[in-house]
Coordinates of C-alpha atoms and ligand atoms in Angstrom, one line a residue:
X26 CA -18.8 88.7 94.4
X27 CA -21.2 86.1 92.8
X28 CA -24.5 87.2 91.2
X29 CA -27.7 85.1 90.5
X30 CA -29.0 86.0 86.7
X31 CA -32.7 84.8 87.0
X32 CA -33.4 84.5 83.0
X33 CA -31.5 83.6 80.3
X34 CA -33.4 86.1 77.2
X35 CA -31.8 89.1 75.6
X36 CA -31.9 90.8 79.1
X37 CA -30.0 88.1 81.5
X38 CA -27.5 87.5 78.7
X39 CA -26.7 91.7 78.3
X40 CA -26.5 91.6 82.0
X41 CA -23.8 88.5 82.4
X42 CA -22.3 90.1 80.0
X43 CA -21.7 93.8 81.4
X44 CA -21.0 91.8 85.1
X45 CA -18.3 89.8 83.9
X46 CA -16.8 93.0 82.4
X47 CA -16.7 94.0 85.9
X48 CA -15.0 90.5 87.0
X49 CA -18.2 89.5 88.7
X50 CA -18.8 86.2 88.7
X51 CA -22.8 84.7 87.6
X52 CA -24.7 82.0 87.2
X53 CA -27.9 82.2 84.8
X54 CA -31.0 80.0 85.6
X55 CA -33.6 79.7 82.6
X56 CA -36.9 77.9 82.9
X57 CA -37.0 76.5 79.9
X58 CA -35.4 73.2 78.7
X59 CA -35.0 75.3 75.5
X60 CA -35.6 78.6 75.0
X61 CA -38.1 79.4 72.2
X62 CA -38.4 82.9 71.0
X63 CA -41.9 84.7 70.9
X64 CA -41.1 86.7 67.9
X65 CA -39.4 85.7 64.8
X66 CA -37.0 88.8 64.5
X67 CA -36.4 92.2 66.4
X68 CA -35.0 95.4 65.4
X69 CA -31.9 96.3 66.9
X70 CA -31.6 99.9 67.1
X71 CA -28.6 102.1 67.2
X72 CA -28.9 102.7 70.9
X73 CA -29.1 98.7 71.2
X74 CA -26.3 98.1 68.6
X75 CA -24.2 100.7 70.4
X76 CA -24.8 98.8 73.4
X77 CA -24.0 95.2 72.1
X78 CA -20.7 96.7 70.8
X79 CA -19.9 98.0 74.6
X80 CA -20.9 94.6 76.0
X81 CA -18.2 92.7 73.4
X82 CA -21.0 91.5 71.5
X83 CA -20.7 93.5 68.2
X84 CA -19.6 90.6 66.0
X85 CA -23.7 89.0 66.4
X86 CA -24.4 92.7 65.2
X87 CA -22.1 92.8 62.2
X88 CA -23.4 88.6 61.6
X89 CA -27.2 88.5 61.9
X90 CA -27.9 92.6 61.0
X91 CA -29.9 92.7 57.6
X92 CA -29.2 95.3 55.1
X93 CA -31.6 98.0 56.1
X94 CA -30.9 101.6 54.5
X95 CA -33.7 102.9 53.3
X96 CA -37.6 103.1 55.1
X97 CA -40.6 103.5 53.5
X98 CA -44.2 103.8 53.9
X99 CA -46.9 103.3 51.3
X100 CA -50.5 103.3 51.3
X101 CA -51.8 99.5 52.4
X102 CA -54.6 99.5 50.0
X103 CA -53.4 101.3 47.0
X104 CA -49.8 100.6 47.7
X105 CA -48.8 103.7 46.9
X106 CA -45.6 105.4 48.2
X107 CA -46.5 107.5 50.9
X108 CA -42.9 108.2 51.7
X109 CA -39.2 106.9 51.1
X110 CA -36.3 108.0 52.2
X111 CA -32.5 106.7 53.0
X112 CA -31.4 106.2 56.8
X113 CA -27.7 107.3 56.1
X114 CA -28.5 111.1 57.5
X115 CA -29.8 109.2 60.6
X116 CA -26.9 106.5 60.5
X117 CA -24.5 109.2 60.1
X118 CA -25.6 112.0 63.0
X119 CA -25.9 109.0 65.5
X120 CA -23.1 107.3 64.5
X121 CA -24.4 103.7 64.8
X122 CA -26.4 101.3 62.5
X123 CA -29.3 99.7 63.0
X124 CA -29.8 96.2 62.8
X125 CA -32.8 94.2 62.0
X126 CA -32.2 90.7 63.4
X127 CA -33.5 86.7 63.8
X128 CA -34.5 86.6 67.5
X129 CA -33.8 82.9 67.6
X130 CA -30.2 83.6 66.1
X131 CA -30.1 86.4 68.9
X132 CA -30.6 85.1 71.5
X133 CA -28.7 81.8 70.9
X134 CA -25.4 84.1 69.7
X135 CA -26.3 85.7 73.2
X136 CA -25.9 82.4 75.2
X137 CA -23.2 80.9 73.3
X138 CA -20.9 84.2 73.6
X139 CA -22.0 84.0 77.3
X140 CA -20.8 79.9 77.3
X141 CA -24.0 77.4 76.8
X142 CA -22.6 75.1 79.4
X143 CA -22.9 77.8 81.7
X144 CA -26.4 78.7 81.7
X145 CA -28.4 76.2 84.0
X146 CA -31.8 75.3 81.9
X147 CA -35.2 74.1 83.9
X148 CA -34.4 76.3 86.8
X149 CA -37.9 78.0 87.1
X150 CA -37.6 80.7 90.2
X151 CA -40.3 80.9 92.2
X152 CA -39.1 82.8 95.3
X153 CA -36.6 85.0 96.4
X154 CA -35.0 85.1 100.2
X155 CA -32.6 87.8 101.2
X156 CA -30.5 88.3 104.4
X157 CA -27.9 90.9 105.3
X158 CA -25.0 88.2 103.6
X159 CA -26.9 88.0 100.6
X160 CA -30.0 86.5 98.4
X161 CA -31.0 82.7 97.1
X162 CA -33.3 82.0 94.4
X163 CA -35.7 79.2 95.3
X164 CA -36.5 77.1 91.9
X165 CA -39.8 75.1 91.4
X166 CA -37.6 72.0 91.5
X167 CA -36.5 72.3 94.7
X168 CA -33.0 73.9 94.7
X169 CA -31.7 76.7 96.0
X170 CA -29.2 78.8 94.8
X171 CA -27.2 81.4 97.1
X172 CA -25.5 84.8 95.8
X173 CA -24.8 87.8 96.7
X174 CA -26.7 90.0 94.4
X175 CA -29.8 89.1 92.0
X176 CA -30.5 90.2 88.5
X177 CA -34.2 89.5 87.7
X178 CA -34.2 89.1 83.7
X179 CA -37.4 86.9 83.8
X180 CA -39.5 88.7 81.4
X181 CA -42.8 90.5 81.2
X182 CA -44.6 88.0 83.3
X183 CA -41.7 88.1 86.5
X184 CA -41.9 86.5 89.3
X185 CA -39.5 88.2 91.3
X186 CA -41.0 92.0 90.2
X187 CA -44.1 90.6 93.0
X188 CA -40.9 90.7 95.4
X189 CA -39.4 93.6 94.7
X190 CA -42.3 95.9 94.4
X191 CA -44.7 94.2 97.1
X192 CA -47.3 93.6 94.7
X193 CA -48.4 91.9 91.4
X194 CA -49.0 93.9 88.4
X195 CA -51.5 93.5 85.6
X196 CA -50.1 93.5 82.4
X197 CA -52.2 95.8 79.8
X198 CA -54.1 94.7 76.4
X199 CA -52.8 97.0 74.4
X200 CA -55.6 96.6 71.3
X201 CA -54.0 94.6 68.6
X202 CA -53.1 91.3 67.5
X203 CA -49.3 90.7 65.9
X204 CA -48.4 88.2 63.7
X205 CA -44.7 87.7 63.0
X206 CA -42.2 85.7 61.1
X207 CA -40.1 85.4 58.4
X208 CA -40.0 84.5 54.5
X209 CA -37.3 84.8 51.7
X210 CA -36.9 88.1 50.4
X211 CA -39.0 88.8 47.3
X212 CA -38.3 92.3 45.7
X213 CA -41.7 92.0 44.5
X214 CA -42.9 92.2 47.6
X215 CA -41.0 95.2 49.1
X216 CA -37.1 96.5 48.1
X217 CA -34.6 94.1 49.2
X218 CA -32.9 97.2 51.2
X219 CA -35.8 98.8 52.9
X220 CA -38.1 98.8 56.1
X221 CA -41.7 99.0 54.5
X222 CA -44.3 99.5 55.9
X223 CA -48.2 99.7 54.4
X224 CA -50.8 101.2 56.3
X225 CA -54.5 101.9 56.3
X226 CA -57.8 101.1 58.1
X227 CA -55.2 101.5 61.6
X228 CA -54.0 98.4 60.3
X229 CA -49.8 98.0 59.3
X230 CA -48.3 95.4 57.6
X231 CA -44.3 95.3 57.5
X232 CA -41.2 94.2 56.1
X233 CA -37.7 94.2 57.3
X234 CA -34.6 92.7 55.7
X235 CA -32.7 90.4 57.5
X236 CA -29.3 88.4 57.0
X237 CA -29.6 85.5 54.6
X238 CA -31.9 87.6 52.2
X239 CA -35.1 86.8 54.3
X240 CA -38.1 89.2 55.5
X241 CA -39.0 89.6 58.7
X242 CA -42.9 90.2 58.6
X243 CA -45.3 91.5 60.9
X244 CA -48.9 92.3 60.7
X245 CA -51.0 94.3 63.5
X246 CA -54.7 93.9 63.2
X247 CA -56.8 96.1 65.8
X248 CA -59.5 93.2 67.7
X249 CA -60.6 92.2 70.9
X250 CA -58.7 90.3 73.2
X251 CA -59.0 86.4 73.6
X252 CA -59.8 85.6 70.1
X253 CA -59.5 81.8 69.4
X254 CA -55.9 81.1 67.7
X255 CA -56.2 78.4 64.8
X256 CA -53.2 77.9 62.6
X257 CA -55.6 75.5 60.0
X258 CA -57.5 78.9 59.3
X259 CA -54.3 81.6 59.8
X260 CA -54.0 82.8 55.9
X261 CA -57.8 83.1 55.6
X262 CA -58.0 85.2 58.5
X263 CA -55.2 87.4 57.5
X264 CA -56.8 87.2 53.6
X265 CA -59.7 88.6 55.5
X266 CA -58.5 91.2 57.7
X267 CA -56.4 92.6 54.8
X268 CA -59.2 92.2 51.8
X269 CA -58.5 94.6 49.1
X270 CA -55.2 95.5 50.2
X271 CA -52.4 96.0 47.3
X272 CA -50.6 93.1 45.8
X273 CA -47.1 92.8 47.9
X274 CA -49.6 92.5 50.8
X275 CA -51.5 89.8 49.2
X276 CA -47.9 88.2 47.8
X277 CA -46.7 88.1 51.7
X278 CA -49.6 86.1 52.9
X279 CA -49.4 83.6 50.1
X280 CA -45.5 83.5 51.2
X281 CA -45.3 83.2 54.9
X282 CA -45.8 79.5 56.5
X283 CA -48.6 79.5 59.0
X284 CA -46.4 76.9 60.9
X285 CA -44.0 79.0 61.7
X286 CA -46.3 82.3 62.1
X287 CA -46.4 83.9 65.8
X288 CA -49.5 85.0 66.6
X289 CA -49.2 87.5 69.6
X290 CA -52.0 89.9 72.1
X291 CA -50.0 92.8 72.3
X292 CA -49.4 93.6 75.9
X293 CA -47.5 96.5 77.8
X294 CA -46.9 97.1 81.5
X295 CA -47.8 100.7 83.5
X296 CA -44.7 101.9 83.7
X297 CA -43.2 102.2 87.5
X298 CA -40.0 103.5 89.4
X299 CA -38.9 101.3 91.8
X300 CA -36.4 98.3 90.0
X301 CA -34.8 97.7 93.3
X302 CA -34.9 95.9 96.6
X303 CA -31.9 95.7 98.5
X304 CA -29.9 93.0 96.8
X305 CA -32.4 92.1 94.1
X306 CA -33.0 94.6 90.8
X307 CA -35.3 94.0 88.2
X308 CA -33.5 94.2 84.4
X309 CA -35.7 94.1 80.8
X310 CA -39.1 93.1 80.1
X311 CA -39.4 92.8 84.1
X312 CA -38.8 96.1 84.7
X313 CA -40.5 97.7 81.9
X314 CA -42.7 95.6 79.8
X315 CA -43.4 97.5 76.5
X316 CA -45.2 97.2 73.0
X317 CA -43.0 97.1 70.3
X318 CA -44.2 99.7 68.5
X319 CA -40.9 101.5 68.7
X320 CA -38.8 98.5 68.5
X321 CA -36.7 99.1 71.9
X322 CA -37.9 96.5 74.4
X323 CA -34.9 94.8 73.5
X324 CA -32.4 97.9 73.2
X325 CA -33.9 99.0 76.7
X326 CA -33.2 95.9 78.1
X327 CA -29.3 96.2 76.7
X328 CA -29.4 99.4 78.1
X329 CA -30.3 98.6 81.7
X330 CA -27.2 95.9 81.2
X331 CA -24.7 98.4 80.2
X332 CA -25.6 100.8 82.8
X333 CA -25.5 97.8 85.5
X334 CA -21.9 97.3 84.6
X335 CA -21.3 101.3 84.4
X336 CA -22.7 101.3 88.2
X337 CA -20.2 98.5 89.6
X338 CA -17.5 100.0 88.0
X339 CA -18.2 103.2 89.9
X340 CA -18.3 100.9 93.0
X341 CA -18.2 97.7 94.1
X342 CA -20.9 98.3 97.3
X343 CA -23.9 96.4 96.1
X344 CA -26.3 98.3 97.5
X345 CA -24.7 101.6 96.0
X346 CA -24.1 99.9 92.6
X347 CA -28.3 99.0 92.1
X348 CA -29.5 101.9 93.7
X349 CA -27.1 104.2 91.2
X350 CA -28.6 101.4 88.1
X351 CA -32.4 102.4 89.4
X352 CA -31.9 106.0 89.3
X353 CA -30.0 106.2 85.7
X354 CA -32.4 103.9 84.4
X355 CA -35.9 104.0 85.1
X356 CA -37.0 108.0 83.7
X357 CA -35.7 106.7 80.5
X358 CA -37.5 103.2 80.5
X359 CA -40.6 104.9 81.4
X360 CA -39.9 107.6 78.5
X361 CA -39.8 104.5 76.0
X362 CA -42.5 102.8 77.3
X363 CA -44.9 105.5 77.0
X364 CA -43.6 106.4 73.9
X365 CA -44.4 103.1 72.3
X366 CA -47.4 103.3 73.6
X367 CA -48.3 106.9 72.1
X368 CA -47.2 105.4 68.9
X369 CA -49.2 102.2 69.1
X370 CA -52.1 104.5 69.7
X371 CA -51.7 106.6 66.6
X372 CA -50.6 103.8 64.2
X373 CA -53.6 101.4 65.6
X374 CA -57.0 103.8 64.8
X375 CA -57.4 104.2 68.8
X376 CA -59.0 107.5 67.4
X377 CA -58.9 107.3 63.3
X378 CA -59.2 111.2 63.0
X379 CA -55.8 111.0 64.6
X380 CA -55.0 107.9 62.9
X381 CA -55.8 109.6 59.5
X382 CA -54.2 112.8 60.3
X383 CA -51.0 111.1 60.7
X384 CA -51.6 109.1 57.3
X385 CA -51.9 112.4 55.9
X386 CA -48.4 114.3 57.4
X387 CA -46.8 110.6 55.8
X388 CA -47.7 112.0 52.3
X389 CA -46.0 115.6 52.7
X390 CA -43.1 113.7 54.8
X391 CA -39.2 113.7 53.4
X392 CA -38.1 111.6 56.4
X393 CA -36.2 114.5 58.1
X394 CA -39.4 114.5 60.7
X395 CA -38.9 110.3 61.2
X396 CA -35.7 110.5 61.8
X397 CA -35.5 113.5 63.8
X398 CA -37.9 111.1 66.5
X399 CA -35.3 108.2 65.8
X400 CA -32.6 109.8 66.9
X401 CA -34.1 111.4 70.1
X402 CA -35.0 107.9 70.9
X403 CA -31.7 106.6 69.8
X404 CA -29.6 109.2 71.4
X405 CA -31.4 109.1 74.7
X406 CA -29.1 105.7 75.7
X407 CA -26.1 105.4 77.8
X408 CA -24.1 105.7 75.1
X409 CA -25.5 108.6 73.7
Ligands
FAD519 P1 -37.6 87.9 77.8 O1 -37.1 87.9 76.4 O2 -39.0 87.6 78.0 O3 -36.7 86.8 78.5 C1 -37.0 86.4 79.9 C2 -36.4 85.0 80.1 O4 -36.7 84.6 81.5 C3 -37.1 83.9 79.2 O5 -36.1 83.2 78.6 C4 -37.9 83.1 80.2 O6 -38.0 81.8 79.9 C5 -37.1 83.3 81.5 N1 -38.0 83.2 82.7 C6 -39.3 83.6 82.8 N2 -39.7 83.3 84.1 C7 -38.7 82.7 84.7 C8 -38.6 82.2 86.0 N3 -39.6 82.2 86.9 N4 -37.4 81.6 86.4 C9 -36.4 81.6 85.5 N5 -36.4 82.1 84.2 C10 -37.6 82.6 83.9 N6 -37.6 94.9 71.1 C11 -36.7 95.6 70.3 O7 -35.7 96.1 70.8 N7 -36.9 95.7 69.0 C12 -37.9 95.2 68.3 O8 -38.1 95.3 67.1 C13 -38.9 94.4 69.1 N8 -39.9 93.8 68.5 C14 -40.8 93.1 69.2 C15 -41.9 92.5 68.6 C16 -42.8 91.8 69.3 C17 -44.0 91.2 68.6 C18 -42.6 91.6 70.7 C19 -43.6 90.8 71.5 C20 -41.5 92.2 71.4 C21 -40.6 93.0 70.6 N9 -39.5 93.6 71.3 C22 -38.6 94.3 70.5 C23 -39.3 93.5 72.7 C24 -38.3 92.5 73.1 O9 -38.7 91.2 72.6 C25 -38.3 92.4 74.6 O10 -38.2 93.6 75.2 C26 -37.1 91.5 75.1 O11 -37.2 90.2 74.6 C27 -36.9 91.5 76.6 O12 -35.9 90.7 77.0 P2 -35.9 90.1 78.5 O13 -34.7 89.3 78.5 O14 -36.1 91.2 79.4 O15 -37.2 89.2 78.6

């Protein structure tokens, strides 16, 4: 059995992976020469940890994971701790760490644990054919490529999602502008240990350790959509955005290089329940695009992998096999999407009375509250 992997990000690389377990055989088409990551880092939760352990990948875990035990929020303008508490109860109950990462590092672990050499670069799909023997992928240069089952891991934006569902699909503005990236790790900035997070104005500004004693940094901003993008001007505008806002704030703009700052429109996708056509299934981003405000894009997207492999294990009809993938995976990847985008809601001043209210419960909060919604979310995977 040979199946086509249309993608070669965090998504087509889980899914290889969790076939091959399975002894079938792929072959990964990327459209890029290269592939450049749109964010600097991610945050690997337990659920996605658990699953890159599963998928024989635990070593890019236990090599790019930053040293994250303790979270904290504190108050963006005053700086004051809001709350701070240690993840260890969290860690412990769920059994699993989590693991702030580089996304570049990520994702080129992903495809050199996978085999570089194996992944065929420039191959941009751009329609999908399927008979009763099986499916080709018809690429933009003007191969074809013939399997027996498809794997559509091409992102937010797919292609082949127009074939599977019949139609095209808007993606959604979801109000705020991210900037990522990473600097080395200043204590003065934030502990060297801890997720932190400053908030106010339904503005957020964060810090995550990861490996090699670096920050990864992100800051939303609540604006229209379609704002010009200009590097040249990049720490002025984030100098203006965040005026008056406490010194570690102030520090991180001075530190971060605007060079190597992402600048994203934060997008998500209505969330929908068919992931499967015949031969073809949708996998990641494709099949539920979300914001990343609770950091599981890429954990859903290793979850819809391991479950793919837990479905042709059960059997080998292929049919069967996606059919059995669709219905164990798409409640949960609509429960994550539309939490996300509950949370992106309350943390982005859609409605500042709620905005504020929640600012408020941070100041009575221990972290049992936190991590009782971490948990749920974590547990909620495949692997429990
Ligand atoms: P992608 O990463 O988009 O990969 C798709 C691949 O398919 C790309 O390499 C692309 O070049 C290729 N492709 C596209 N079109 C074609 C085509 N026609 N033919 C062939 N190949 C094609 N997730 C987390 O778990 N934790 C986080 O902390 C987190 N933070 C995030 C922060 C930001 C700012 C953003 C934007 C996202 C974040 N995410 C996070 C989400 C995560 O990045 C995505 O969910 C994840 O990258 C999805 O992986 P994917 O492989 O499905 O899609």
């Amino acid at each position: 059995m040979k199946a086509l992997i249309i993608g070669a990000g965090i998504g087509g690389m889980a899914a290889a992976a969790a076939l091959r377990q399975q002894g079938i055989e792929c072959d990964v088409f990327e459209a890029v020469k290269e592939i450049k990551p749109v964010g600097a880092a991610i945050s690997v939760w337990s659920n996605g940890v658990k699953c890159m352990n599963h998928l024989g990948m635990g070593h890019i875990m236990d090599e790019l994971g930053g040293p994250m035990r303790n979270m904290a929020y504190q108050d963006g303008k005053t700086g004051q701790v809001m709350t701070q508490f240690s993840l260890k109860p969290l860690i412990d109950e769920v059994g699993e760490r989590p693991c702030p990462v580089s996304r570049a590092g990520l994702q080129s672990m992903m495809v050199d644990s996978w085999g570089r050499d194996s992944v065929q670069f420039d191959k941009r799909i751009e329609r999908v054919e399927e008979t009763e023997q099986g499916v080709s992928a018809y690429f933009t240069d003007g191969t074809v490529a013939h399997g027996d089952l498809m794997i559509a891991a091409d992102g937010a934006r797919s292609v082949v999602r127009g074939y599977v569902l019949g139609m095209e699909l808007e993606r959604r503005y979801a109000g705020y502008v991210n900037w990522n990236g990473l600097v080395a790790a200043d204590a003065l900035i934030a502990p060297l240990d801890q997720w932190t997070t400053f908030v106010g104005e339904g503005k957020r500004v964060s810090v995550m350790p990861i490996s090699d004693q670096r920050f990864y940094f992100f800051f939303d901003v609540p604006l229209p959509v379609g704002l010009e993008e200009n590097r040249a001007t990049l720490k002025d505008d984030l100098k203006g955005y965040f005026a008056g806002w406490a010194d570690p704030v102030q520090k991180l703009i001075d530190a971060l290089d605007p060079e190597t700052t992402n600048r994203i429109e934060i997008h998500d996708v209505e969330p929908f329940d068919t992931f499967v056509k015949g031969r073809v299934a949708l996998l990641g981003d494709s099949a539920h695009s979300t914001t990343p405000d609770i950091g599981q894009g890429g954990c859903s997207a290793m979850e819809d992998a391991v479950v793919l492999g837990m479905a042709f294990a059960d059997t080998q009809d292929i049919e069967s096999a996606l059919q059995a993938y669709q219905s164990k995976r798409h409640e949960r990847a609509k429960d994550l999407v539309l939490k996300a985008r509950k949370r992106c809601d309350v943390t982005h001043g859609k409605n500042m009375k709620v905005t504020q209210a929640w600012y408020d419960e941070l100041k009575q909060e221990q972290g049992d509250n936190i991590m009782a919604g971490l948990k749920e979310t974590i547990i909620g995977g495949p692997l429990g």
